[in-house]
CSV table of C-alpha atoms in Angstrom, one decimal:
chain,number,residue,atom,x,y,z
P,202,MET,CA,147.6,38.1,108.9
P,203,HIS,CA,146.8,34.4,109.4
P,204,LYS,CA,144.7,32.4,111.9
P,205,LEU,CA,145.7,29.0,113.3
P,206,GLN,CA,143.2,26.5,114.7
P,207,LEU,CA,144.1,23.2,116.3
P,208,THR,CA,141.3,20.7,117.0
P,209,GLY,CA,141.5,17.4,118.9
P,210,ILE,CA,145.3,17.1,118.5
P,211,SER,CA,146.8,13.9,119.9
P,212,LYS,CA,150.3,12.4,119.7
P,213,SER,CA,151.8,9.4,121.4
P,214,PHE,CA,155.3,7.8,121.3
P,215,GLY,CA,154.7,4.1,122.1
P,216,SER,CA,152.6,3.9,125.2
P,217,GLN,CA,153.4,7.5,126.2
P,218,ALA,CA,150.7,10.0,125.3
P,219,VAL,CA,152.4,13.4,124.8
P,220,LEU,CA,149.5,15.5,123.4
P,221,LYS,CA,145.9,14.6,124.5
P,222,ASN,CA,142.9,15.9,122.5
P,223,LEU,CA,144.4,19.4,122.5
P,224,SER,CA,142.5,22.3,120.9
P,225,LEU,CA,143.6,25.9,120.5
P,226,GLU,CA,142.9,28.9,118.4
P,227,ILE,CA,145.6,31.5,117.6
P,228,PHE,CA,144.5,34.8,116.3
P,229,PRO,CA,145.9,36.7,113.2
P,230,ASN,CA,148.9,38.9,113.9
P,231,GLU,CA,149.4,37.8,117.5
P,232,LEU,CA,152.4,36.5,119.3
P,233,PHE,CA,151.1,33.4,121.1
P,234,ILE,CA,153.5,31.6,123.5
P,235,ILE,CA,153.2,28.0,124.5
P,236,LEU,CA,154.7,27.9,128.1
P,237,GLY,CA,155.6,24.7,129.7
P,238,SER,CA,158.3,22.8,131.5
P,239,SER,CA,161.0,20.8,129.6
P,240,GLY,CA,159.7,17.6,128.1
P,241,CYS,CA,156.0,18.6,128.3
P,242,GLY,CA,155.5,18.3,124.5
P,243,LYS,CA,156.0,21.9,123.3
P,244,THR,CA,158.4,21.0,120.5
P,245,THR,CA,156.2,18.0,119.5
P,246,LEU,CA,153.3,20.4,119.1
P,247,LEU,CA,155.4,22.7,116.8
P,248,LEU,CA,156.7,19.9,114.7
P,249,GLY,CA,153.2,18.6,114.2
P,250,ILE,CA,151.9,22.0,113.2
P,251,ILE,CA,154.7,22.2,110.6
P,252,GLY,CA,154.0,18.7,109.4
P,253,LEU,CA,157.5,17.4,110.1
P,254,GLN,CA,156.1,15.0,112.8
P,255,PRO,CA,152.4,14.3,112.0
P,256,PHE,CA,149.9,14.1,114.7
P,257,ASP,CA,148.1,10.8,115.4
P,258,SER,CA,144.7,12.5,115.2
P,259,GLY,CA,143.2,16.0,115.1
P,260,ARG,CA,143.2,18.8,112.5
P,261,VAL,CA,145.4,21.7,111.7
P,262,ILE,CA,143.6,24.6,110.0
P,263,ILE,CA,145.1,27.8,108.7
P,264,ASP,CA,142.8,30.5,107.6
P,265,GLY,CA,139.9,28.0,107.3
P,266,THR,CA,141.9,25.6,105.1
P,267,ASP,CA,142.6,22.1,106.5
P,268,VAL,CA,146.3,21.5,106.1
P,269,THR,CA,146.5,18.4,108.2
P,270,TYR,CA,147.5,16.1,105.3
P,271,LEU,CA,149.7,18.6,103.4
P,272,SER,CA,153.4,18.3,103.3
P,273,PRO,CA,155.6,20.9,105.2
P,274,GLY,CA,156.4,22.8,102.0
P,275,GLU,CA,152.7,23.1,101.1
P,276,ARG,CA,151.8,24.6,104.4
P,277,ASN,CA,154.1,27.6,103.9
P,278,ILE,CA,155.1,27.8,107.6
P,279,GLY,CA,158.4,29.4,108.7
P,280,TYR,CA,160.3,27.6,111.5
P,281,VAL,CA,163.2,28.5,113.7
P,282,PRO,CA,164.4,25.5,115.7
P,283,GLN,CA,166.2,25.9,119.0
P,284,ASN,CA,169.6,25.1,117.5
P,285,TYR,CA,168.9,27.3,114.4
P,286,ALA,CA,169.6,24.3,112.0
P,287,LEU,CA,171.7,26.4,109.7
P,288,PHE,CA,173.5,24.5,106.9
P,289,PRO,CA,177.1,24.5,108.0
P,290,ASN,CA,178.5,24.3,104.5
P,291,TYR,CA,176.3,27.1,103.2
P,292,THR,CA,177.1,30.8,103.5
P,293,VAL,CA,174.8,33.3,105.1
P,294,PHE,CA,173.5,34.2,101.7
P,295,GLU,CA,172.9,30.6,100.7
P,296,ASN,CA,171.2,29.7,104.0
P,297,ILE,CA,168.8,32.6,103.6
P,298,ALA,CA,168.1,31.9,100.0
P,299,PHE,CA,167.4,28.2,100.5
P,300,GLY,CA,163.6,28.4,100.8
P,301,LEU,CA,163.4,30.6,97.7
P,302,ARG,CA,165.6,28.3,95.6
P,303,LEU,CA,163.6,25.3,96.8
P,304,ARG,CA,160.5,27.0,95.3
P,305,ASN,CA,162.3,27.7,92.0
P,306,ILE,CA,162.1,31.4,92.4
P,307,PRO,CA,164.1,33.2,89.5
P,308,LYS,CA,167.7,34.0,90.4
P,309,ASP,CA,167.3,37.8,90.0
P,310,ILE,CA,164.4,37.9,92.4
P,311,VAL,CA,166.3,35.7,94.9
P,312,GLN,CA,169.2,38.2,94.8
P,313,THR,CA,166.9,41.1,95.4
P,314,LYS,CA,164.9,39.5,98.2
P,315,VAL,CA,168.0,38.2,100.0
P,316,LYS,CA,169.8,41.6,99.8
P,317,GLN,CA,166.7,43.3,101.2
P,318,ILE,CA,166.3,41.0,104.2
P,319,ILE,CA,170.1,41.0,104.9
P,320,ASP,CA,169.7,44.8,105.2
P,321,ASN,CA,166.6,44.5,107.4
P,322,PHE,CA,168.4,42.1,109.8
P,323,SER,CA,171.7,44.1,109.9
P,324,LEU,CA,173.7,41.2,108.4
P,325,GLN,CA,175.5,43.4,105.9
P,326,GLY,CA,179.1,42.2,105.4
P,327,LEU,CA,178.3,38.7,106.5
P,328,GLU,CA,176.9,37.4,103.3
P,329,TYR,CA,179.8,35.0,102.6
P,330,HIS,CA,180.5,34.0,106.1
P,331,PHE,CA,179.7,30.4,107.2
P,332,PRO,CA,177.7,29.6,110.4
P,333,SER,CA,180.9,28.7,112.3
P,334,GLN,CA,182.1,32.2,111.8
P,335,LEU,CA,179.0,33.8,113.4
P,336,SER,CA,178.0,34.8,116.9
P,337,GLY,CA,174.9,33.3,118.6
P,338,GLY,CA,172.9,36.5,117.9
P,339,GLN,CA,174.0,36.6,114.2
P,340,MET,CA,173.0,32.9,113.7
P,341,GLN,CA,169.6,33.7,115.2
P,342,ARG,CA,169.1,36.6,112.8
P,343,VAL,CA,170.1,34.4,109.8
P,344,ALA,CA,167.7,31.7,111.0
P,345,LEU,CA,164.9,34.3,111.3
P,346,ALA,CA,165.7,35.8,107.9
P,347,ARG,CA,165.6,32.3,106.3
P,348,ALA,CA,162.2,31.6,107.9
P,349,LEU,CA,160.7,35.0,106.9
P,350,ILE,CA,162.0,35.4,103.4
P,351,ILE,CA,159.4,32.9,102.1
P,352,GLU,CA,156.6,35.2,103.4
P,353,PRO,CA,155.1,32.4,105.6
P,354,SER,CA,151.6,32.2,106.8
P,355,LEU,CA,152.9,31.5,110.3
P,356,LEU,CA,156.2,31.8,112.0
P,357,LEU,CA,157.0,29.1,114.6
P,358,LEU,CA,159.9,29.7,117.1
P,359,ASP,CA,161.3,27.0,119.4
P,360,GLU,CA,163.0,28.6,122.5
P,361,PRO,CA,164.4,31.3,120.2
P,362,VAL,CA,166.5,33.1,122.8
P,363,SER,CA,167.4,30.4,125.4
P,364,ALA,CA,170.9,29.9,124.1
P,365,LEU,CA,171.9,33.6,124.0
P,366,ASP,CA,173.6,35.8,126.6
P,367,ILE,CA,171.4,38.3,128.4
P,368,GLU,CA,172.2,41.3,126.3
P,369,THR,CA,171.7,39.6,123.0
P,370,ARG,CA,168.6,37.9,124.3
P,371,GLN,CA,167.0,41.3,125.0
P,372,LYS,CA,168.0,42.6,121.6
P,373,ILE,CA,166.5,39.6,119.8
P,374,LYS,CA,163.3,39.8,121.8
P,375,ALA,CA,162.9,43.5,120.9
P,376,GLU,CA,163.6,42.6,117.2
P,377,LEU,CA,161.0,39.9,117.2
P,378,LYS,CA,158.3,42.3,118.5
P,379,GLU,CA,159.4,44.8,115.8
P,380,ILE,CA,159.2,42.1,113.1
P,381,GLN,CA,155.7,41.2,114.3
P,382,ARG,CA,154.6,44.8,114.2
P,383,LYS,CA,156.1,45.6,110.7
P,384,LEU,CA,155.2,42.3,108.9
P,385,HIS,CA,151.9,41.5,110.7
P,386,VAL,CA,153.0,37.9,111.0
P,387,THR,CA,151.3,35.5,113.3
P,388,MET,CA,153.9,33.9,115.6
P,389,VAL,CA,153.8,30.8,117.8
P,390,TYR,CA,156.7,30.8,120.2
P,391,ILE,CA,157.5,28.2,122.8
P,392,THR,CA,159.5,28.7,126.0
P,393,HIS,CA,159.9,27.5,129.6
P,394,ASP,CA,160.6,31.0,130.8
P,395,GLN,CA,157.9,32.9,132.6
P,396,GLN,CA,159.5,36.3,132.5
P,397,GLU,CA,160.0,35.9,128.7
P,398,THR,CA,156.3,35.1,128.4
P,399,LEU,CA,155.3,38.2,130.4
P,400,GLU,CA,157.5,40.4,128.2
P,401,MET,CA,156.6,38.9,124.8
P,402,ALA,CA,153.2,37.4,124.7
P,403,ASP,CA,150.0,38.9,123.4
P,404,ARG,CA,148.4,35.7,124.8
P,405,PHE,CA,149.8,32.5,126.1
P,406,GLY,CA,148.8,29.0,127.0
P,407,ILE,CA,150.3,26.6,129.6
P,408,LEU,CA,150.9,23.1,128.4
P,409,ASN,CA,150.5,20.4,131.0
P,410,GLU,CA,150.0,16.7,130.7
P,411,GLY,CA,149.2,17.0,127.0
P,412,LYS,CA,146.6,19.7,127.2
P,413,ILE,CA,146.5,23.5,127.4
P,414,GLU,CA,145.7,24.0,131.1
P,415,GLN,CA,144.8,27.6,130.7
P,416,TYR,CA,145.3,30.4,128.1
P,417,GLY,CA,144.7,34.1,127.9
P,418,SER,CA,146.5,37.4,128.2
P,419,PRO,CA,149.4,37.6,130.7
P,420,ASP,CA,147.3,39.6,133.1
P,421,GLU,CA,144.4,37.1,132.9
P,422,VAL,CA,146.5,34.1,133.5
P,423,PHE,CA,149.0,35.4,136.0
P,424,TYR,CA,146.5,37.1,138.2
P,425,LYS,CA,143.5,34.8,137.7
P,426,PRO,CA,144.9,31.2,137.6
P,427,GLU,CA,142.0,28.7,137.0
P,428,THR,CA,143.7,25.7,138.6
P,429,LEU,CA,146.1,24.9,141.5
P,430,PHE,CA,148.6,23.7,138.9
P,431,VAL,CA,148.6,27.0,137.1
P,432,ALA,CA,148.9,29.0,140.3
P,433,ARG,CA,151.9,26.9,141.4
P,434,PHE,CA,153.6,26.7,138.0
P,435,LEU,CA,153.5,30.5,137.7
P,436,ASN,CA,155.0,30.8,141.1
P,437,THR,CA,152.1,32.5,142.8
P,438,GLU,CA,153.9,33.3,146.0
P,439,ASN,CA,151.0,33.0,148.4
P,440,VAL,CA,148.8,29.9,147.7
P,441,LEU,CA,146.7,29.2,150.8
P,442,GLU,CA,143.9,26.8,151.5
P,443,GLY,CA,140.7,28.3,153.0
P,444,LYS,CA,137.0,27.9,153.5
P,445,VAL,CA,134.0,30.2,153.0
P,446,ILE,CA,132.5,30.9,156.4
P,447,HIS,CA,130.1,33.6,155.4
P,448,ARG,CA,128.4,34.9,152.3
P,449,PHE,CA,126.2,37.9,151.6
P,450,GLY,CA,125.5,38.7,148.0
P,451,ASN,CA,128.8,38.8,146.2
P,452,LYS,CA,130.8,39.4,149.4
P,453,VAL,CA,132.4,36.4,151.2
P,454,THR,CA,134.5,35.8,154.3
P,455,ILE,CA,137.3,33.3,154.0
P,456,GLN,CA,138.9,31.6,156.9
P,457,ILE,CA,142.5,30.5,156.4
P,458,ASN,CA,143.4,28.9,159.7
P,459,ASP,CA,143.6,32.0,162.0
P,460,ILE,CA,143.5,34.5,159.1
P,461,ILE,CA,140.1,36.0,158.2
P,462,LEU,CA,139.9,37.5,154.7
P,463,LYS,CA,137.0,39.5,153.4
P,464,MET,CA,136.4,40.2,149.7
P,465,SER,CA,134.0,40.4,146.8
P,466,THR,CA,133.8,37.6,144.2
P,467,PRO,CA,131.7,36.8,141.1
P,468,LEU,CA,131.9,33.1,141.9
P,469,GLU,CA,129.0,31.3,143.4
P,470,LEU,CA,130.6,30.0,146.6
P,471,PRO,CA,128.3,28.6,149.2
P,472,GLU,CA,129.2,28.7,152.9
P,473,GLY,CA,131.4,25.7,153.8
P,474,LYS,CA,133.0,25.6,150.3
P,475,ARG,CA,136.8,25.0,150.3
P,476,VAL,CA,138.8,27.4,148.1
P,477,THR,CA,142.4,28.0,147.1
P,478,VAL,CA,143.4,31.6,147.8
P,479,CYS,CA,146.0,33.1,145.5
P,480,ILE,CA,147.6,36.4,146.5
P,481,ARG,CA,150.4,38.0,144.4
P,482,PRO,CA,153.0,40.0,146.4
P,483,GLY,CA,151.9,43.2,144.7
P,484,ALA,CA,148.6,42.9,146.5
P,485,ILE,CA,150.3,43.0,149.9
P,486,HIS,CA,151.4,46.4,151.3
P,487,LEU,CA,153.9,46.3,154.1
P,488,SER,CA,154.3,49.1,156.7
P,489,THR,CA,156.1,49.7,160.0
P,490,HIS,CA,153.5,52.2,161.1
P,491,PRO,CA,150.8,51.2,163.6
P,492,ALA,CA,148.0,49.5,161.7
P,493,HIS,CA,144.6,51.2,161.3
P,494,PRO,CA,141.8,48.8,162.1
P,495,GLY,CA,140.1,47.7,158.9
P,496,LYS,CA,139.4,44.9,156.4
P,497,ASN,CA,142.3,42.6,155.6
P,498,VAL,CA,144.9,44.2,157.9
P,499,PHE,CA,147.2,41.9,159.7
P,500,THR,CA,150.2,42.2,162.0
P,501,GLY,CA,153.2,39.9,162.0
P,502,THR,CA,156.9,39.5,162.3
P,503,ILE,CA,159.5,39.3,159.6
P,504,GLU,CA,160.7,35.7,159.2
P,505,SER,CA,163.1,36.2,156.3
P,506,ILE,CA,164.3,38.7,153.7
P,507,HIS,CA,165.7,37.3,150.4
P,508,PRO,CA,166.8,38.9,147.1
P,509,ILE,CA,164.5,38.2,144.1
P,510,GLY,CA,166.0,39.8,141.1
P,511,ARG,CA,166.1,43.6,141.7
P,512,ASP,CA,163.7,43.4,144.6
P,513,LEU,CA,163.6,41.7,148.0
P,514,GLU,CA,161.1,39.1,149.1
P,515,VAL,CA,159.9,39.6,152.7
P,516,LYS,CA,158.3,36.7,154.4
P,517,VAL,CA,156.1,37.6,157.3
P,518,LEU,CA,154.7,35.3,160.0
P,519,VAL,CA,151.1,36.4,160.6
P,520,THR,CA,149.9,33.4,162.6
P,521,PRO,CA,151.7,30.4,164.0
P,522,GLN,CA,150.4,28.5,161.0
P,523,GLU,CA,150.6,31.0,158.1
P,524,THR,CA,153.2,33.2,156.4
P,525,LEU,CA,152.6,35.8,153.7
P,526,LYS,CA,155.2,36.9,151.2
P,527,THR,CA,155.5,40.4,149.7
P,528,ARG,CA,158.1,42.1,147.5
P,529,ILE,CA,159.5,45.5,148.0
P,530,SER,CA,162.4,47.4,146.5
P,531,ARG,CA,165.9,47.3,148.1
P,532,THR,CA,165.6,51.1,148.6
P,533,ALA,CA,162.4,50.6,150.6
P,534,VAL,CA,164.0,47.9,152.8
P,535,LYS,CA,166.8,50.2,153.7
P,536,LYS,CA,164.5,53.2,154.3
P,537,LEU,CA,162.2,51.1,156.6
P,538,LYS,CA,165.3,49.5,158.2
P,539,LEU,CA,163.6,46.0,157.9
P,540,THR,CA,165.3,43.2,159.8
P,541,HIS,CA,164.6,39.6,160.8
P,542,GLY,CA,162.1,39.4,163.7
P,543,MET,CA,160.9,43.0,163.3
P,544,PRO,CA,157.1,43.5,163.8
P,545,VAL,CA,155.3,44.9,160.7
P,546,ASN,CA,151.8,45.4,159.4
P,547,LEU,CA,150.3,44.0,156.2
P,548,SER,CA,147.3,45.1,154.3
P,549,ILE,CA,145.9,43.1,151.4
P,550,ASP,CA,144.2,44.7,148.3
P,551,GLU,CA,141.3,42.3,147.6
P,552,ALA,CA,141.2,43.4,144.0
P,553,TYR,CA,144.3,41.2,143.5
P,554,VAL,CA,143.2,38.2,145.4
P,555,HIS,CA,141.9,35.3,143.3
P,556,LEU,CA,139.9,32.3,144.5
P,557,ILE,CA,139.9,28.9,142.9
P,558,PRO,CA,137.1,26.6,144.1
P,559,VAL,CA,138.4,23.2,145.3
P,560,PRO,CA,136.7,20.4,143.4
């Protein structure tokens, strides 16, 4: 189990600053995901950690040892690039054995270790195949086996499943979690895919404009975004601008145009303070029954119904100026006989409402 610390990391290409004084701590035996849009610097960050593309400034520390100026081989980091980077003229066996041979490991030990990892990754019978003869999933397994056979202090993965079909993608993701559990390896994994992040990450960070905008567990970040950028990047369906019009203790009343929302908050928000109100669809309950008077209950009409994966997104007009979106199952839509223009009632669970003070 190994810990990674990045301190004050910066990297520029000409006049373009890609990483800006970035600092991050990744715990032993966790799968940490760097989430960000294409071109935001995710791969640049990985290549700098490995030492293939040194940072302009900052420190890379593994288990308390500063490895900033060590060569890639001396850092003992496993790396699986997005295109797998298998040697086309090497067999599966030779590709997997490459790191061991580079370290002058005795031939008999190489044979034993390669056979063992080929068995572990279900690559039996492919030992003398070349990369051109393999499927995408098989190439991914070979790349993982090659990275792990050297028993690395860290395993870095660059968009490891993005090029695979859906079925293979799910298998590889399950295998990665199993590898992490069995080998207790610390993984740093980059992706642009939010669903992948939710499924895989112990913790994750969002890379934006050269810095980690926010990091934490999936629940912490998805349900409690700290900035408007994070809320919008994570597709928080309801992001509304409001103002605190009353406060008593930890209870506040928020006005969002004609919507009045009452909730508790640990934040110190004086009356008159502007806030961004983030409401995930799971916080909004839709009903066709008459609404019981109460806190955070609203009436409206269905403006649209759209498929979102397995569910349907229902957009409800609650005032002439504001709509709220919720998601319900296709079965529920049929059972409630929901249609465009139909009057409905919404109730909001304040426990899943998050406020971001406007600077």
